[in-house]
JSON list of C-alpha atoms in Angstrom, two decimals:
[
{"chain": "J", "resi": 1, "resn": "UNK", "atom": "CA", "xyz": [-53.51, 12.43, -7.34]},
{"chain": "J", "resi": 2, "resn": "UNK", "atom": "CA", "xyz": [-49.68, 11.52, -7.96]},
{"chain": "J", "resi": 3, "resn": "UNK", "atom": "CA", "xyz": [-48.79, 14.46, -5.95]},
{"chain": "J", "resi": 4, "resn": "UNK", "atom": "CA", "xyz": [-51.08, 14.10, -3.05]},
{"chain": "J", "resi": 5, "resn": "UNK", "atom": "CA", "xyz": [-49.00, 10.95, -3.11]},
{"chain": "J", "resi": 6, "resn": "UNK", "atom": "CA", "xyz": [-45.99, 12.78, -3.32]},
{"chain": "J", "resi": 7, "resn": "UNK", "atom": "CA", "xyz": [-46.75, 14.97, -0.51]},
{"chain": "J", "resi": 8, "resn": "UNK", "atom": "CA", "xyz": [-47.76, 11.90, 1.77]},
{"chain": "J", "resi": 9, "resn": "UNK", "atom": "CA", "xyz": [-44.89, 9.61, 0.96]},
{"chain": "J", "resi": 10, "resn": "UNK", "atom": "CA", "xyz": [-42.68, 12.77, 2.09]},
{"chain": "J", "resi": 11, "resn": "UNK", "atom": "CA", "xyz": [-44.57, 13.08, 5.38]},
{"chain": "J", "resi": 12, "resn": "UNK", "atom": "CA", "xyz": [-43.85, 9.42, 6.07]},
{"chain": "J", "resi": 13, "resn": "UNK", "atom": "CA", "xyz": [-40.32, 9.70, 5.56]},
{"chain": "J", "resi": 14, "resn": "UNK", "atom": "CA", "xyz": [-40.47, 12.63, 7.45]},
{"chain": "J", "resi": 15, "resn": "UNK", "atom": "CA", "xyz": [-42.02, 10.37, 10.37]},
{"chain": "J", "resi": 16, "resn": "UNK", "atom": "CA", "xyz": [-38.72, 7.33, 9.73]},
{"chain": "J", "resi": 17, "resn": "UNK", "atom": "CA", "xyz": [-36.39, 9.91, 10.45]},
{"chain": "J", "resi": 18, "resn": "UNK", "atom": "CA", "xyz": [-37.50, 12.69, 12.82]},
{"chain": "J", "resi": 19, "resn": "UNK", "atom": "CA", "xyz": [-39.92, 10.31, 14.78]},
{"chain": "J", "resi": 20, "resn": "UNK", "atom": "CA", "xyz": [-43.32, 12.15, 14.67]},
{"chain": "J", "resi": 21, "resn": "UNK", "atom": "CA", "xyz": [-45.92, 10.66, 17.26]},
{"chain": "J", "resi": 22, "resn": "UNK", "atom": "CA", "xyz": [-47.56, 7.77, 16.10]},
{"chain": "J", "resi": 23, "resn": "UNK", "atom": "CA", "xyz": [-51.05, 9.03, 15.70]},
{"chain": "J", "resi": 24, "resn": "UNK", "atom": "CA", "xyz": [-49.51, 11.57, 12.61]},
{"chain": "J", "resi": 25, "resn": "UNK", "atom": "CA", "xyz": [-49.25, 8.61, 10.87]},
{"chain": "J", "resi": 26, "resn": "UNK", "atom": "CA", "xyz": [-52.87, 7.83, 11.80]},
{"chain": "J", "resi": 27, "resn": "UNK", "atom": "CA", "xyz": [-54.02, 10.65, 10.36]},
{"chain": "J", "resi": 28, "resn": "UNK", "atom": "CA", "xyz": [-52.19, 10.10, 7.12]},
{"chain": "J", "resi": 29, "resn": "UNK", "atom": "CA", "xyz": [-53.55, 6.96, 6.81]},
{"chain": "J", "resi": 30, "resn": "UNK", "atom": "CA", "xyz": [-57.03, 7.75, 7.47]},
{"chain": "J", "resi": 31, "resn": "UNK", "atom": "CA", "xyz": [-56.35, 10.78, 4.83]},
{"chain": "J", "resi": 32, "resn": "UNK", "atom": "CA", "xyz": [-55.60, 8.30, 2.09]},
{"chain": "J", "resi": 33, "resn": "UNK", "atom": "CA", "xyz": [-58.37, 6.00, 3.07]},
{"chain": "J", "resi": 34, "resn": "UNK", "atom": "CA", "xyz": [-61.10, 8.71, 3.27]},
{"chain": "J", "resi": 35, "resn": "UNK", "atom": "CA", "xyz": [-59.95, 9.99, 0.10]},
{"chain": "J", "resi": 36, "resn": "UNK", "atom": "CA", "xyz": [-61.38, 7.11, -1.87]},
{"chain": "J", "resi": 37, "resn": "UNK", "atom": "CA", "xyz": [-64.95, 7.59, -0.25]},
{"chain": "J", "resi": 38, "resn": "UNK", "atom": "CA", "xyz": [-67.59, 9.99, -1.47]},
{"chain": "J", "resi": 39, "resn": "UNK", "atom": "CA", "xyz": [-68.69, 12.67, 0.78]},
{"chain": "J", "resi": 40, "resn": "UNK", "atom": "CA", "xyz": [-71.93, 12.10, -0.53]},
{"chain": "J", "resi": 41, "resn": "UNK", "atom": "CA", "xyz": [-74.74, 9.85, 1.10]},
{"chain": "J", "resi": 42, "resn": "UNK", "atom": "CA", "xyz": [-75.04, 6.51, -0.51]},
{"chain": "J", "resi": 43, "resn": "UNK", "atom": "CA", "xyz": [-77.92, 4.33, -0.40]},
{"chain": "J", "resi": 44, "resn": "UNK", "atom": "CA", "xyz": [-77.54, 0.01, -0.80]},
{"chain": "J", "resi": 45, "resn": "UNK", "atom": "CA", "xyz": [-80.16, -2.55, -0.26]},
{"chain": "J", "resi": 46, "resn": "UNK", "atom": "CA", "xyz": [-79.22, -2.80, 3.60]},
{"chain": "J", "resi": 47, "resn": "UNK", "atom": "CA", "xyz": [-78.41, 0.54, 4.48]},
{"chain": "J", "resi": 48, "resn": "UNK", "atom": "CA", "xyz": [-76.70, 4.13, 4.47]},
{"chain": "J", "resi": 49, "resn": "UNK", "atom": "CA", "xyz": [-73.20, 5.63, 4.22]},
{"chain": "J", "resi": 50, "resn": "UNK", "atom": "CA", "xyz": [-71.06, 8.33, 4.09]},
{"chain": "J", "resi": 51, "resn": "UNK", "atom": "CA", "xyz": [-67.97, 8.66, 3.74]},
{"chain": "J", "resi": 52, "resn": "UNK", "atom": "CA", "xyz": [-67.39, 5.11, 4.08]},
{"chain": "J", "resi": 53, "resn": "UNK", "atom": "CA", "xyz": [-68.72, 4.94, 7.34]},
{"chain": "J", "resi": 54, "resn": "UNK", "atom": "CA", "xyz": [-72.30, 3.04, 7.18]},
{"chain": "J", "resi": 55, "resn": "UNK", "atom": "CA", "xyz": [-74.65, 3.00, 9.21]},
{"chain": "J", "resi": 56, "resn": "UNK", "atom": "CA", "xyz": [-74.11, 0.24, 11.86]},
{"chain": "J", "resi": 57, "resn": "UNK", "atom": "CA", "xyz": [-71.08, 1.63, 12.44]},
{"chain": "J", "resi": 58, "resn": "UNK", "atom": "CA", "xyz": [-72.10, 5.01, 13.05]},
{"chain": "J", "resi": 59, "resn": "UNK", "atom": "CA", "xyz": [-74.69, 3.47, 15.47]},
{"chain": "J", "resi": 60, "resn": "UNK", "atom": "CA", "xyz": [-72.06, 1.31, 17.44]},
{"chain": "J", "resi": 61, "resn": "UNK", "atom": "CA", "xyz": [-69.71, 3.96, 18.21]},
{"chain": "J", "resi": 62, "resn": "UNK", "atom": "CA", "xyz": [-72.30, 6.43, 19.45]},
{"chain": "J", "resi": 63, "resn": "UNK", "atom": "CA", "xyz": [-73.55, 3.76, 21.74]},
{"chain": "J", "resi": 64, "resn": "UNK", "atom": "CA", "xyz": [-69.87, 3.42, 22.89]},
{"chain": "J", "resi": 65, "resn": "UNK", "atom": "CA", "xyz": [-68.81, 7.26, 23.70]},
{"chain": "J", "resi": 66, "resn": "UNK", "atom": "CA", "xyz": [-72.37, 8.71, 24.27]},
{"chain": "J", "resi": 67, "resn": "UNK", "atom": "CA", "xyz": [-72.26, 10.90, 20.84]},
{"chain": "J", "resi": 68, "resn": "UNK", "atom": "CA", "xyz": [-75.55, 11.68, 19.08]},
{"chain": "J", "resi": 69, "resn": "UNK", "atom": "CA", "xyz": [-73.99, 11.64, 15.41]},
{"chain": "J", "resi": 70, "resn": "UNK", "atom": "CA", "xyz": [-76.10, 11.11, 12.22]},
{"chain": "J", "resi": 71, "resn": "UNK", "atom": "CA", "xyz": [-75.48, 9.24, 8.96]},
{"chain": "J", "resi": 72, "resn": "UNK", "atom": "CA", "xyz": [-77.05, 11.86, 6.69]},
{"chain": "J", "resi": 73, "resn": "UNK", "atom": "CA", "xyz": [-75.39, 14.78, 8.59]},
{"chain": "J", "resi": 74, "resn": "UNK", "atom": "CA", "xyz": [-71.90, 13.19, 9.14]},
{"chain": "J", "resi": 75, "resn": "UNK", "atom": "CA", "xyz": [-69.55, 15.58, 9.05]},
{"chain": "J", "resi": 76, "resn": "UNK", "atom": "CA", "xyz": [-65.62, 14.83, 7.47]},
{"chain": "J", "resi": 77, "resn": "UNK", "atom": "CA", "xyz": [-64.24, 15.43, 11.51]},
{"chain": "J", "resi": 78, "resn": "UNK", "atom": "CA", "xyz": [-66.89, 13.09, 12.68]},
{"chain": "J", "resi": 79, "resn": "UNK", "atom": "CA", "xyz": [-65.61, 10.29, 10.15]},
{"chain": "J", "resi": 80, "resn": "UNK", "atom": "CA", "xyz": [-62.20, 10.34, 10.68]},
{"chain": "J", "resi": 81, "resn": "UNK", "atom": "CA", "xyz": [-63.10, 10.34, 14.62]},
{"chain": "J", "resi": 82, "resn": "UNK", "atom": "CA", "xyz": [-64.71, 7.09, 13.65]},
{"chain": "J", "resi": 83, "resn": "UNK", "atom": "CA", "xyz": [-61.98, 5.83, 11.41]},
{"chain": "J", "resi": 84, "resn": "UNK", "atom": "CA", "xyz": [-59.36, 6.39, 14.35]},
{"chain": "J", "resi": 85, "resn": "UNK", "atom": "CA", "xyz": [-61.42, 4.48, 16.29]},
{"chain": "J", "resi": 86, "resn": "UNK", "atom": "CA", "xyz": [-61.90, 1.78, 13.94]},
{"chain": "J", "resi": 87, "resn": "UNK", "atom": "CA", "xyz": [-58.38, 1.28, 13.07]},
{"chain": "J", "resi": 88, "resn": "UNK", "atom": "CA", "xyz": [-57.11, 1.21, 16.93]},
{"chain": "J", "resi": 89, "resn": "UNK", "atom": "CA", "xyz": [-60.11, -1.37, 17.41]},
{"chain": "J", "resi": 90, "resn": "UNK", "atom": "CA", "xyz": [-58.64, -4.06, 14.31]},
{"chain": "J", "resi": 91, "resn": "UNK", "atom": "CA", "xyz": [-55.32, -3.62, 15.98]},
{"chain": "J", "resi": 92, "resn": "UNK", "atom": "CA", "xyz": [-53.83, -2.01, 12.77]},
{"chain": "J", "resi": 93, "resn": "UNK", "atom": "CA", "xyz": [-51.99, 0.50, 15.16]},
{"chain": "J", "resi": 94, "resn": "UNK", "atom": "CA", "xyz": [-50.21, -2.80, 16.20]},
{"chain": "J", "resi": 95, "resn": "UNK", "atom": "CA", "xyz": [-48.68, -3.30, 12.72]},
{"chain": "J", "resi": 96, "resn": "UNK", "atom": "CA", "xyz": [-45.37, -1.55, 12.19]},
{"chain": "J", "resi": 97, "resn": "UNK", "atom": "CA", "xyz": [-45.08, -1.00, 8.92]},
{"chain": "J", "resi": 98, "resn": "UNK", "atom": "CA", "xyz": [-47.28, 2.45, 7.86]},
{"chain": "J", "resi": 99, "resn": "UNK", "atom": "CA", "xyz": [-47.71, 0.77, 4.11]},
{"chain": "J", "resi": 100, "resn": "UNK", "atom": "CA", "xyz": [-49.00, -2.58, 5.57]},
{"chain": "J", "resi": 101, "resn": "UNK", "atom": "CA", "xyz": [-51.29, -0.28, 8.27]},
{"chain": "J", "resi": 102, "resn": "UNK", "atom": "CA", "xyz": [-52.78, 1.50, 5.32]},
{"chain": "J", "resi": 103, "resn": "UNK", "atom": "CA", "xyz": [-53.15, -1.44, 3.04]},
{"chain": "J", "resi": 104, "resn": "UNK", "atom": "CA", "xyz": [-55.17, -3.58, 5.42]},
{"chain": "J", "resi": 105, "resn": "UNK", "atom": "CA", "xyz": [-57.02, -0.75, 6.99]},
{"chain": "J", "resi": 106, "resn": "UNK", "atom": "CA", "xyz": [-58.54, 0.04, 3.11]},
{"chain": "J", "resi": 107, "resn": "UNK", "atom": "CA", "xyz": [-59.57, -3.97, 3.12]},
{"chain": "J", "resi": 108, "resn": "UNK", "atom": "CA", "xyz": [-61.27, -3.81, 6.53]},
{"chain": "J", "resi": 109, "resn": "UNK", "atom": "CA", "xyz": [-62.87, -0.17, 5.85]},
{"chain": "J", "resi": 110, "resn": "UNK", "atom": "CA", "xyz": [-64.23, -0.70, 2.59]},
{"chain": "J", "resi": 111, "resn": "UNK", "atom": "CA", "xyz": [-65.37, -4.33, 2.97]},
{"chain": "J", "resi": 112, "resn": "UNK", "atom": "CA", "xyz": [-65.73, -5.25, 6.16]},
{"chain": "J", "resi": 113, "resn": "UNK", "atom": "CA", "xyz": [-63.89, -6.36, 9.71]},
{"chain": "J", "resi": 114, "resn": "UNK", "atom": "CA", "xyz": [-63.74, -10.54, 8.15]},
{"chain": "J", "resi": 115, "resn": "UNK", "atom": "CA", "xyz": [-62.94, -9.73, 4.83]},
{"chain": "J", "resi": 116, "resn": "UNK", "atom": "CA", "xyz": [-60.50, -7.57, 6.30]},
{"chain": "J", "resi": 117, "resn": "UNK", "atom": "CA", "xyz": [-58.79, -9.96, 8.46]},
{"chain": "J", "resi": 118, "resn": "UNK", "atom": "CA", "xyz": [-59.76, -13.13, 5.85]},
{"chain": "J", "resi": 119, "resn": "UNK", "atom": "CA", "xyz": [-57.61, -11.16, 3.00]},
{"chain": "J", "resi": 120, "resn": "UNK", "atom": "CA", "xyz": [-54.85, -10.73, 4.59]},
{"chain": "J", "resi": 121, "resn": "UNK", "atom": "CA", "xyz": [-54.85, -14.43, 6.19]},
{"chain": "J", "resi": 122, "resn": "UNK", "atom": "CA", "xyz": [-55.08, -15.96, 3.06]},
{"chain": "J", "resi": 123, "resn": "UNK", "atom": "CA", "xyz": [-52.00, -14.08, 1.49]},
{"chain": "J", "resi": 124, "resn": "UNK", "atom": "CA", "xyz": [-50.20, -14.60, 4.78]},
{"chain": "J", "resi": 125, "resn": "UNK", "atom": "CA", "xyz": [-50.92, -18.34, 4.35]},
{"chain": "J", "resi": 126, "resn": "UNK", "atom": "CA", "xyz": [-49.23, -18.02, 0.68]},
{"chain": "J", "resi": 127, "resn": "UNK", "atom": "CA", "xyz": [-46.71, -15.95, 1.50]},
{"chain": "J", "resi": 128, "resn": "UNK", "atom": "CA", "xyz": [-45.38, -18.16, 4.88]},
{"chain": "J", "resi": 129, "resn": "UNK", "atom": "CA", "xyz": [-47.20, -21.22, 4.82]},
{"chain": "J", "resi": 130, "resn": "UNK", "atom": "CA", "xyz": [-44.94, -22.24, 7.42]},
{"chain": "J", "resi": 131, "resn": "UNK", "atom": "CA", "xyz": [-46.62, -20.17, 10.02]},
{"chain": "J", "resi": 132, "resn": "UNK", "atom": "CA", "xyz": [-49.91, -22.55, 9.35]},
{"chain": "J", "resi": 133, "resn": "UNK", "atom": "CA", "xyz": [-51.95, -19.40, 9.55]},
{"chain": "J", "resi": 134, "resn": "UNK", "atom": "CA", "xyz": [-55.73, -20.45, 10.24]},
{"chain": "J", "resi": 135, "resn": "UNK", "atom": "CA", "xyz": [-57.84, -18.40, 8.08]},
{"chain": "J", "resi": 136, "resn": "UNK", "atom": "CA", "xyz": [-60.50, -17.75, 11.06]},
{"chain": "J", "resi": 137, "resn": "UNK", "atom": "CA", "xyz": [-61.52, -13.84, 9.99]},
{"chain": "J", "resi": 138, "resn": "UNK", "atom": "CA", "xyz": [-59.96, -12.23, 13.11]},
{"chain": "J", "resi": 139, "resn": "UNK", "atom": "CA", "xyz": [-56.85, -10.62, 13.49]},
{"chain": "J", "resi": 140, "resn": "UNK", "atom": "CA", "xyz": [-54.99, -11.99, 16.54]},
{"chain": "J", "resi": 141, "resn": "UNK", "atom": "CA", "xyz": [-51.61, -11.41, 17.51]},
{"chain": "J", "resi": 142, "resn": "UNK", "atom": "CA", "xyz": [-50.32, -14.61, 15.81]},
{"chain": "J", "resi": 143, "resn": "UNK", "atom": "CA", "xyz": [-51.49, -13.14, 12.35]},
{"chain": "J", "resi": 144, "resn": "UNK", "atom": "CA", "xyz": [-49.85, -9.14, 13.64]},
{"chain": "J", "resi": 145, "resn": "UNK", "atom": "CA", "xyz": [-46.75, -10.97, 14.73]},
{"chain": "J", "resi": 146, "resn": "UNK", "atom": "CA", "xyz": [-46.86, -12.81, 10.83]},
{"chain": "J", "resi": 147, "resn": "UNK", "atom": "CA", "xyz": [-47.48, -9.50, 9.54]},
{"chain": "J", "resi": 148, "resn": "UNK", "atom": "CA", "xyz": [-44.63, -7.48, 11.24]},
{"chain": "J", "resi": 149, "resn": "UNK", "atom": "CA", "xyz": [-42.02, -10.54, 10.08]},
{"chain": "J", "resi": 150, "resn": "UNK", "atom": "CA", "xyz": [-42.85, -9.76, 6.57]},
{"chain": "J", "resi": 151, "resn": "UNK", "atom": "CA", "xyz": [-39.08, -9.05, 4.88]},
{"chain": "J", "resi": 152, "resn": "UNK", "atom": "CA", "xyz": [-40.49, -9.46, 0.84]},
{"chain": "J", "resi": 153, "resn": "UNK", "atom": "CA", "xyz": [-42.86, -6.50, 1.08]},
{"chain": "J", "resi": 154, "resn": "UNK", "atom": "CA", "xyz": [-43.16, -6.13, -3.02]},
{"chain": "J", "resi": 155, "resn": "UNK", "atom": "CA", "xyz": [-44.17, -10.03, -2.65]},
{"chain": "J", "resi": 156, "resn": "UNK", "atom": "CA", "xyz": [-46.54, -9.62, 0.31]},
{"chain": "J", "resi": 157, "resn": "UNK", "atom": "CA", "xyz": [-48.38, -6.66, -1.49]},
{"chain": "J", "resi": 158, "resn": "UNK", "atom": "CA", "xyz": [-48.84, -8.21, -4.51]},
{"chain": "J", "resi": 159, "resn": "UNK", "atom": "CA", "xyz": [-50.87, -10.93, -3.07]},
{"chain": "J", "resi": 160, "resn": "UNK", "atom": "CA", "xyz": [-52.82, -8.99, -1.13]},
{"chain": "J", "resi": 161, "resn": "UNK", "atom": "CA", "xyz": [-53.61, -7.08, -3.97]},
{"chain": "J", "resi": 162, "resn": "UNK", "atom": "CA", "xyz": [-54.53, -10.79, -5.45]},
{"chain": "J", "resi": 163, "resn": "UNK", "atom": "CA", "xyz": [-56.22, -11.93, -2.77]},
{"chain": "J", "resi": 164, "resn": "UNK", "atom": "CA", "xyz": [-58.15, -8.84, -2.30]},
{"chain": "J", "resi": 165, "resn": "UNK", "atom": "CA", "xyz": [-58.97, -9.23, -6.23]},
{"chain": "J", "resi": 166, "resn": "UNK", "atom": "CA", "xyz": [-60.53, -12.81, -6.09]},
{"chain": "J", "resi": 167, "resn": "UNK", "atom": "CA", "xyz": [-62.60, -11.64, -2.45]},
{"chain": "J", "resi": 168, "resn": "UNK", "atom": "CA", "xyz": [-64.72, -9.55, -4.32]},
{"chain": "J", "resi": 169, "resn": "UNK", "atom": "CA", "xyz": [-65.02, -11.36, -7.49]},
{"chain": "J", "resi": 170, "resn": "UNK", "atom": "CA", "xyz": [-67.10, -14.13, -4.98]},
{"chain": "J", "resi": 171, "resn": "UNK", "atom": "CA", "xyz": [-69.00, -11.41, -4.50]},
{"chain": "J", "resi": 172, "resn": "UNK", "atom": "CA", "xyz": [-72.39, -10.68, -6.26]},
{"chain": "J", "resi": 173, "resn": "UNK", "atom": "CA", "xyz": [-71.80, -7.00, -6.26]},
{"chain": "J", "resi": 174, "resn": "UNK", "atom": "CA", "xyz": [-68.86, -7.77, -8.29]},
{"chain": "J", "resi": 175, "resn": "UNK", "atom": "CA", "xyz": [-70.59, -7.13, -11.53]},
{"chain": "J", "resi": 176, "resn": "UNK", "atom": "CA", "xyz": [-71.98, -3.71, -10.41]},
{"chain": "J", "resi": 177, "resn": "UNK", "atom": "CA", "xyz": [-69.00, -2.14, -8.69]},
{"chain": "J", "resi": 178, "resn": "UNK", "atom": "CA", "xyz": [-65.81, -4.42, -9.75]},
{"chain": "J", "resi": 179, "resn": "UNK", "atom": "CA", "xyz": [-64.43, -2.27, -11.64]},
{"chain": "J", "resi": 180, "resn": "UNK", "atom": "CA", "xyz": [-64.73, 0.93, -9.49]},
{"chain": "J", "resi": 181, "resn": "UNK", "atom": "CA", "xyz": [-62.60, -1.90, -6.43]},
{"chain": "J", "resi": 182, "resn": "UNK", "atom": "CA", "xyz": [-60.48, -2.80, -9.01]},
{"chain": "J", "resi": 183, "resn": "UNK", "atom": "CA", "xyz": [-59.04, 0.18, -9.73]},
{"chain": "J", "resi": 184, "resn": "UNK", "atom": "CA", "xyz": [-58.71, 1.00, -6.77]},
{"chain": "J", "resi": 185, "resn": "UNK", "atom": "CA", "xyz": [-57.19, -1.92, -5.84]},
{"chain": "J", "resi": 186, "resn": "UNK", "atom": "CA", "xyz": [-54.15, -1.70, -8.40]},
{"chain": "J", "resi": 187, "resn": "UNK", "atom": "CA", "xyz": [-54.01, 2.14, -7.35]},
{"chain": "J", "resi": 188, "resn": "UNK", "atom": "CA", "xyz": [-52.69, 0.64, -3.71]},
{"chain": "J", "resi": 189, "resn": "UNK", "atom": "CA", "xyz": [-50.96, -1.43, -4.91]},
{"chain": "J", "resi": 190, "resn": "UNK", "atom": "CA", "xyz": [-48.63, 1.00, -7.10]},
{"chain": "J", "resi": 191, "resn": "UNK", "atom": "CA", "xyz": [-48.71, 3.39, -3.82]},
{"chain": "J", "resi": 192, "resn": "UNK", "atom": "CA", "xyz": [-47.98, 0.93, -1.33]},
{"chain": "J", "resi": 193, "resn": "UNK", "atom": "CA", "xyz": [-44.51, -0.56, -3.15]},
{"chain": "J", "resi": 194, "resn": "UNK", "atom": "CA", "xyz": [-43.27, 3.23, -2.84]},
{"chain": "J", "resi": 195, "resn": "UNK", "atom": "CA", "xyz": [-44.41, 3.56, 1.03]},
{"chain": "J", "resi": 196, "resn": "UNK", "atom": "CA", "xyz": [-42.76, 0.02, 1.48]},
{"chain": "J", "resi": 197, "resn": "UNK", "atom": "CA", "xyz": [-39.48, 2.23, 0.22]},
{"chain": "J", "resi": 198, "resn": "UNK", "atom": "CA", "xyz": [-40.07, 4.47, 2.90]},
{"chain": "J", "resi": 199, "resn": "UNK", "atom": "CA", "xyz": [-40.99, 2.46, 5.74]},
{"chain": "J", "resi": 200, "resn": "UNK", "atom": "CA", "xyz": [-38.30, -0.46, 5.00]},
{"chain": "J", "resi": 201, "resn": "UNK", "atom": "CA", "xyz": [-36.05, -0.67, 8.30]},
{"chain": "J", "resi": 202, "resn": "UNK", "atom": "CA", "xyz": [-38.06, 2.11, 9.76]},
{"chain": "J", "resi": 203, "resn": "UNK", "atom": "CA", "xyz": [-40.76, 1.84, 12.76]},
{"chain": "J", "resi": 204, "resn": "UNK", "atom": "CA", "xyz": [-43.54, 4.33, 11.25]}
]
């Protein structure tokens, strides 16, 4: 795992000074994202998913481009296709910073569009309460532009990483997978102060 990490901090640098296109460092992102999802088919109380990608979402985005894909039959392509997509609809492609793309991308991927954008309103809140950030659940181009001013980006990732923390301990699935998002959790966090490195002063 620490040199998969390795190998993608060195593409992102890569990126900072040869300027590869933008979507490269989509497809980075969405690497490291993916990676933490099972390619297996997993069953909840409200519905299917693979690879991260449940079923609603599946659903949505064949309704939008016409496609005919299947939860059970997802394919690895077809998921990333849908991550792309999902990650250019939040408005994460917006975000300048390649650590603060990936970090919020993982939030709104694994737990959802409003706990996406409520996490990381709540630790912009902390971490500039001067902005008077409303925590509303969608990410508008006041909370981007609060984002993209962020200059303490150890600071700002640590409480996301809190904030993120004390989300899913309100949860009542907390007991049955908080440890599992825990760990993964502080494994972003530990990943995410070394992209910070990389991307400081840099447009990635």
């Amino acid at each position: 795992m620490l040199e998969k990490f390795v190998i993608i901090i060195t593409l992102l640098y890569s990126t900072a000074i040869f300027g590869v296109e933008e979507s490269k460092v989509r497809e980075i992102i969405i690497s490291e994202v993916l990676s933490h999802e099972g390619d297996k088919l997993v069953k909840t109380q409200k519905e299917l998913s693979k690879y991260g990608i449940r079923n609603f979402m599946l659903l949505e985005y064949n309704k939008k481009f016409n496609k005919n894909y299947e939860i059970k039959s997802l394919t690895e392509t077809q998921a990333r296709e849908i991550a792309e997509h999902l990650l250019v609809k939040y408005r994460l492609n917006e975000i300048k910073h390649s650590y603060s793309q990936m970090m919020i991308f993982d939030i709104f991927f694994n737990g959802g569009y409003n706990a996406g954008a409520v996490v990381t309103q709540r630790a912009l809140k902390r971490y500039k309460p001067s902005e008077n950030i409303e925590v509303d659940g969608v990410l508008g181009s006041k909370t981007i532009a609060v984002i993209n001013s962020v200059q303490d980006h150890e600071k700002f990732i640590d409480l996301m990483t809190e904030e993120r923390i004390n989300y899913y301990k309100s949860l009542n699935s907390w007991s049955l997978y908080g440890k599992g998002w825990k760990k993964r959790i502080l494994t972003y966090r530990t990943k995410l102060k070394e992209m910070a490195i990389v991307d400081n002063g840099n447009r990635i």
